[in-house]
Amino acid sequence: MSEVNRGSRVGGWTRFVTARPRLSLLAALVITALAVFAGSGVGDRMGSGGWEDPAASSTYATKALEREFPASQPNLLLLVDAGGKGVDDPAVAAEARRLTERLAAEDGVVGVGSYWQTRAPALRAEDGGEALIAARIVGTEKEAGETLERIAPEFRGTQGSLDVSVGGPVAVRHEMQAIIQEDLLRAELIALPVTLVLLVMVFGSAIAALLPLGIGIVAILGTNAVLRGITEITDVSVFAQNLTTALGLGLAVDYALFIVRRFREELAEGVDVRDAVGTTLRTAGRTVLFSALTVAVSLAAMMVFPQYFLRSFAYAGIAVVLLAAAAALILLPAALMLLGHRVNSLDLRRLFGKARKKPVPGDGTADGTLEGTSGGWGRTAALVMRRAPLFAVATATGLVLLGLPFLGVKFGTADDRQLPSSAEARVVQEDIRSGFPGSPGGGLEVLGEGGATAAEYADYRDRVAALPDVLRVDGPVVSGDHAYFTVLPSGEAVDQDTQRLVRELRAEPAAFDTSVTGTAAVLVDSKDAIGDRVPLAAGIIVVVTLLLVFLLTGSVLIPIQAVALNALSLTAMFGAVVWVFQDGHLSGFLGFTPTGDIETTLPVLMFCVAFGLSMDYGVFLISRIKEEYDRSGDHERSVIFGLQRTGGLITAAAVILAVVMVAIGTSRVTNTMMLGLGIALAVVMDAMVVRSLLVPAVMKLTGRATWWAPGPLRRFHERFGVSEGGSHPAALAGGTDGTGGSDGAVSGAGERDKVGV
């Protein structure tokens, strides 16, 4: 494709988005209002599970047991406190039986049983003061939640002489969902005003500060509408709403900062408003588009995993990224066309006696006071490049050391301890965990199918009971051609011994078909599903990222550097996750209960999100370096210039996104806290350490070879790639240092006057 053709396309886009700015903004207002209506109540339609593999053996066994033996899979527990009389007191027993009969009569409730019916020791507290009524609420997560909401008020609290609390897996999920929605609202109320204040500090102008906030609100509301539609066809996790808020605000701020900053630079150089918008779209707009694609690819990689918990973040992430980019590339230019020079209006810093200085053409800061290598970011880049080996080795070593705790990671599954200690569902589970015999929730169920004789069932039970990690085997309970055994492990519910026991049970020969379920079995299957698909997800992220960065830069080395340095920037996050949330350091300060492991899907989610955000900042920096290199052909000056022009911008964007993520991290649900605080740390480390120190040091060490590409790839980039700015003859011809020539430095996209706006 010729440069002229490429430029005309850009010119056409500029004309499209600026031709009817008022009409564009009015249409956006109408669409946003419709999105508010379409997305209302989306949280009520979401689930709070999704950690299991739907195709796994444990999932099959769970569904079969629910169908054939409802009482074997209770998800509702009523903890009955006898009030000091003891659960065997005749009056208590009579009241408890009546309570059991009432529960059994409720619609949607099956498999009701209690201590007073079965006299099972596992249903009676060791001190005799409490006992359990167990049942199963049938239906989907949403249907089960609705049933719980309907019946819980009828059974909770004082029931005659008894005091009843509601617990069980369905209550844990329901309470978790309610808390997440409450915490999300609080996070938004914290993040929005703080973000606005920070934007005013960055821009000076209140008008300019409101633009990113508006883009973020459009992206969040639009994504809620998209998720509402997706809930009609598949399960979506309520946790995905947190990502919608965080990325909606964070990326909108990133994209709007980049575009508004470039627009103001063009105005400061005396360019008229329409041409300033055109140049902004041709340069910053293209960078935003490539950045959005890299972030979307990182999030889309979660689609390869079968757990709907992870897939939900892909749905939300892709939608919010694309909507934020679309709003930044369509609505924002329309707003800038209408505002023109008024984008600098309402300088609130005058209230504090610090009016904004008049921008100077060619400036390097928001105040327009820096040129060349002057100013903080320019001096930082120059210092780093003078001592490049020292900074490269020291920074990389420090990041690796921060990540070392992750070598001791232990994977587990989420349970009631994710909830705050005051949550009713958790209180019930804690009472059961500490006061009832056995390992509540840790039992394994073995489903037998195909029919067998009593002798064959007995032989299988005896062989299972002889396994080294088995405490006791109960059963079989037989119904037609189906039977099930309950295997109680000698260890904890999901420790390594119990996980090994799952594999031993699956390998144990039997005269009938067997499948195993239970908490540890679900964890084993989840780990296997994730482990099998991690290479594919990582491959998608790496390959597409390499391609996109190559199309942006035309370099072979820069994409490799980008992927490697981005991955390195995440080490601190993963190390902190293990040190804090697994090992329990700072648990008292942060107010959570450490469980000694990390939920299996969380590292995958955090990697995809944090890697995408790191690439977001990386593309901003690389594109500005490339633009200057195309103009001047001076590699070292281009790196300094790029950091000078984007260092403050990236840092401001990172701080704002970190504020949003920390607001998410104030959640009372541990996994949400981990997600928010972990990604906030990753974003800050990437912007303030990797982009400021490691990138310029590595680019200094690689020198002009940074821009090298072999002939076929160089010609591919000339035809399909994207570049901005004028191309200096030295950049076109390459250097004399062995990296130029026909296979040397990569050409730019053509001189500036060839690109129409």
CSV table of N, CA and C in Angstrom, one decimal, residues 325-385:
chain,number,residue,atom,x,y,z
A,325,ALA,N,-11.5,2.7,23.4
A,325,ALA,CA,-10.8,3.2,22.2
A,325,ALA,C,-11.7,3.9,21.2
A,326,ALA,N,-12.9,3.3,21.0
A,326,ALA,CA,-13.8,3.9,20.0
A,326,ALA,C,-14.3,5.2,20.5
A,327,ALA,N,-14.6,5.4,21.8
A,327,ALA,CA,-15.0,6.7,22.3
A,327,ALA,C,-13.8,7.7,22.2
A,328,ALA,N,-12.6,7.2,22.4
A,328,ALA,CA,-11.4,8.1,22.3
A,328,ALA,C,-11.2,8.6,20.9
A,329,LEU,N,-11.5,7.7,20.0
A,329,LEU,CA,-11.2,8.0,18.5
A,329,LEU,C,-12.3,8.6,17.8
A,330,ILE,N,-13.5,8.6,18.4
A,330,ILE,CA,-14.7,9.2,17.7
A,330,ILE,C,-15.3,10.4,18.5
A,331,LEU,N,-15.6,10.1,19.7
A,331,LEU,CA,-16.3,11.2,20.5
A,331,LEU,C,-15.3,12.2,21.0
A,332,LEU,N,-14.1,11.8,21.4
A,332,LEU,CA,-13.1,12.8,21.8
A,332,LEU,C,-12.7,13.8,20.7
A,333,PRO,N,-12.4,13.3,19.5
A,333,PRO,CA,-12.1,14.3,18.5
A,333,PRO,C,-13.2,15.3,18.2
A,334,ALA,N,-14.5,14.7,18.3
A,334,ALA,CA,-15.6,15.6,18.1
A,334,ALA,C,-15.7,16.7,19.1
A,335,ALA,N,-15.4,16.3,20.4
A,335,ALA,CA,-15.4,17.2,21.5
A,335,ALA,C,-14.3,18.3,21.3
A,336,LEU,N,-13.1,17.8,20.9
A,336,LEU,CA,-12.0,18.7,20.7
A,336,LEU,C,-12.3,19.7,19.6
A,337,MET,N,-13.0,19.3,18.5
A,337,MET,CA,-13.4,20.2,17.4
A,337,MET,C,-14.3,21.3,18.0
A,338,LEU,N,-15.2,21.0,18.8
A,338,LEU,CA,-16.1,22.0,19.4
A,338,LEU,C,-15.4,22.9,20.4
A,339,LEU,N,-14.5,22.3,21.2
A,339,LEU,CA,-13.8,23.1,22.2
A,339,LEU,C,-12.7,24.0,21.7
A,340,GLY,N,-11.9,23.4,20.8
A,340,GLY,CA,-10.8,24.2,20.2
A,340,GLY,C,-9.9,24.6,21.3
A,341,HIS,N,-9.5,25.9,21.3
A,341,HIS,CA,-8.6,26.4,22.3
A,341,HIS,C,-9.2,26.4,23.7
A,342,ARG,N,-10.5,26.3,23.8
A,342,ARG,CA,-11.2,26.3,25.1
A,342,ARG,C,-10.9,25.0,25.9
A,343,VAL,N,-10.2,24.1,25.3
A,343,VAL,CA,-9.8,22.9,26.0
A,343,VAL,C,-8.9,23.2,27.2
A,344,ASN,N,-8.3,24.4,27.1
A,344,ASN,CA,-7.4,24.8,28.1
A,344,ASN,C,-8.1,25.7,29.2
A,345,SER,N,-9.4,25.8,29.1
A,345,SER,CA,-10.2,26.7,30.0
A,345,SER,C,-10.3,26.2,31.4
A,346,LEU,N,-10.7,27.1,32.2
A,346,LEU,CA,-10.9,26.8,33.7
A,346,LEU,C,-9.7,26.2,34.3
A,347,ASP,N,-8.6,27.0,34.3
A,347,ASP,CA,-7.4,26.5,35.0
A,347,ASP,C,-7.6,26.7,36.5
A,348,LEU,N,-7.9,25.5,37.1
A,348,LEU,CA,-8.2,25.6,38.6
A,348,LEU,C,-6.9,25.8,39.4
A,349,ARG,N,-5.8,25.7,38.8
A,349,ARG,CA,-4.5,25.9,39.6
A,349,ARG,C,-4.4,27.4,40.0
A,350,ARG,N,-5.1,28.2,39.3
A,350,ARG,CA,-5.1,29.7,39.7
A,350,ARG,C,-5.6,29.9,41.1
A,351,LEU,N,-6.5,29.0,41.5
A,351,LEU,CA,-7.0,29.1,42.9
A,351,LEU,C,-5.9,29.0,43.9
A,352,PHE,N,-4.8,28.3,43.5
A,352,PHE,CA,-3.7,28.1,44.4
A,352,PHE,C,-2.5,29.0,44.0
A,353,GLY,N,-2.8,30.0,43.1
A,353,GLY,CA,-1.7,30.9,42.7
A,353,GLY,C,-0.7,30.2,41.8
A,354,LYS,N,-1.1,29.1,41.0
A,354,LYS,CA,-0.2,28.4,40.1
A,354,LYS,C,-0.8,28.3,38.8
A,355,ALA,N,-1.0,29.4,38.1
A,355,ALA,CA,-1.6,29.4,36.8
A,355,ALA,C,-0.7,28.6,35.8
A,356,ARG,N,-1.4,28.0,34.9
A,356,ARG,CA,-0.6,27.2,33.9
A,356,ARG,C,0.2,28.2,33.0
A,357,LYS,N,1.4,27.8,32.8
A,357,LYS,CA,2.3,28.6,31.9
A,357,LYS,C,1.8,28.4,30.4
A,358,LYS,N,2.0,29.4,29.6
A,358,LYS,CA,1.7,29.2,28.2
A,358,LYS,C,2.6,28.2,27.6
A,359,PRO,N,2.0,27.2,26.8
A,359,PRO,CA,2.7,26.2,26.2
A,359,PRO,C,3.7,26.8,25.2
A,360,VAL,N,4.8,26.2,25.1
A,360,VAL,CA,5.9,26.6,24.1
A,360,VAL,C,6.0,25.5,23.1
A,361,PRO,N,5.9,25.9,21.8
A,361,PRO,CA,6.1,24.8,20.7
A,361,PRO,C,7.3,24.0,21.0
A,362,GLY,N,7.1,22.7,20.8
A,362,GLY,CA,8.2,21.8,21.0
A,362,GLY,C,8.6,21.4,22.4
A,363,ASP,N,7.6,21.7,23.3
A,363,ASP,CA,7.9,21.5,24.7
A,363,ASP,C,8.0,20.0,25.0
A,364,GLY,N,8.5,19.8,26.2
A,364,GLY,CA,8.6,18.4,26.7
A,364,GLY,C,7.8,18.1,27.9
A,365,THR,N,7.1,19.1,28.4
A,365,THR,CA,6.3,18.9,29.6
A,365,THR,C,5.0,19.6,29.4
A,366,ALA,N,4.1,19.4,30.3
A,366,ALA,CA,2.8,20.0,30.2
A,366,ALA,C,2.9,21.5,30.3
A,367,ASP,N,3.9,22.0,31.0
A,367,ASP,CA,4.1,23.4,31.1
A,367,ASP,C,4.8,24.0,29.9
A,368,GLY,N,5.4,23.2,29.1
A,368,GLY,CA,6.1,23.7,27.9
A,368,GLY,C,7.4,24.4,28.2
A,369,THR,N,8.1,23.9,29.2
A,369,THR,CA,9.3,24.6,29.6
A,369,THR,C,10.6,23.8,29.2
A,370,LEU,N,10.5,22.6,28.7
A,370,LEU,CA,11.7,21.8,28.5
A,370,LEU,C,11.9,21.6,27.1
A,371,GLU,N,13.2,21.4,26.7
A,371,GLU,CA,13.6,21.1,25.4
A,371,GLU,C,14.8,20.2,25.4
A,372,GLY,N,15.0,19.4,24.4
A,372,GLY,CA,16.1,18.5,24.3
A,372,GLY,C,16.1,17.6,25.4
A,373,THR,N,17.2,17.5,26.2
A,373,THR,CA,17.3,16.6,27.3
A,373,THR,C,17.1,17.3,28.6
A,374,SER,N,16.6,18.5,28.6
A,374,SER,CA,16.3,19.3,29.8
A,374,SER,C,15.1,18.7,30.5
A,375,GLY,N,14.9,19.0,31.8
A,375,GLY,CA,13.7,18.5,32.5
A,375,GLY,C,14.0,17.2,33.1
A,376,GLY,N,13.1,16.8,34.1
A,376,GLY,CA,13.3,15.6,34.9
A,376,GLY,C,13.4,14.4,34.0
A,377,TRP,N,12.5,14.1,33.1
A,377,TRP,CA,12.5,12.9,32.4
A,377,TRP,C,13.6,12.9,31.4
A,378,GLY,N,13.9,14.0,30.8
A,378,GLY,CA,15.0,14.0,29.8
A,378,GLY,C,16.3,13.7,30.5
A,379,ARG,N,16.5,14.4,31.7
A,379,ARG,CA,17.8,14.1,32.5
A,379,ARG,C,17.8,12.7,32.9
A,380,THR,N,16.7,12.1,33.3
A,380,THR,CA,16.7,10.7,33.8
A,380,THR,C,17.1,9.8,32.7
A,381,ALA,N,16.5,10.0,31.5
A,381,ALA,CA,16.9,9.2,30.3
A,381,ALA,C,18.3,9.3,30.0
A,382,ALA,N,18.9,10.5,30.0
A,382,ALA,CA,20.3,10.7,29.7
A,382,ALA,C,21.2,10.0,30.7
A,383,LEU,N,20.8,10.2,32.0
A,383,LEU,CA,21.6,9.5,33.0
A,383,LEU,C,21.6,8.0,32.9
A,384,VAL,N,20.4,7.4,32.6
A,384,VAL,CA,20.3,6.0,32.5
A,384,VAL,C,21.1,5.5,31.3
A,385,MET,N,21.1,6.2,30.2
A,385,MET,CA,21.8,5.8,29.0
A,385,MET,C,23.3,5.9,29.2
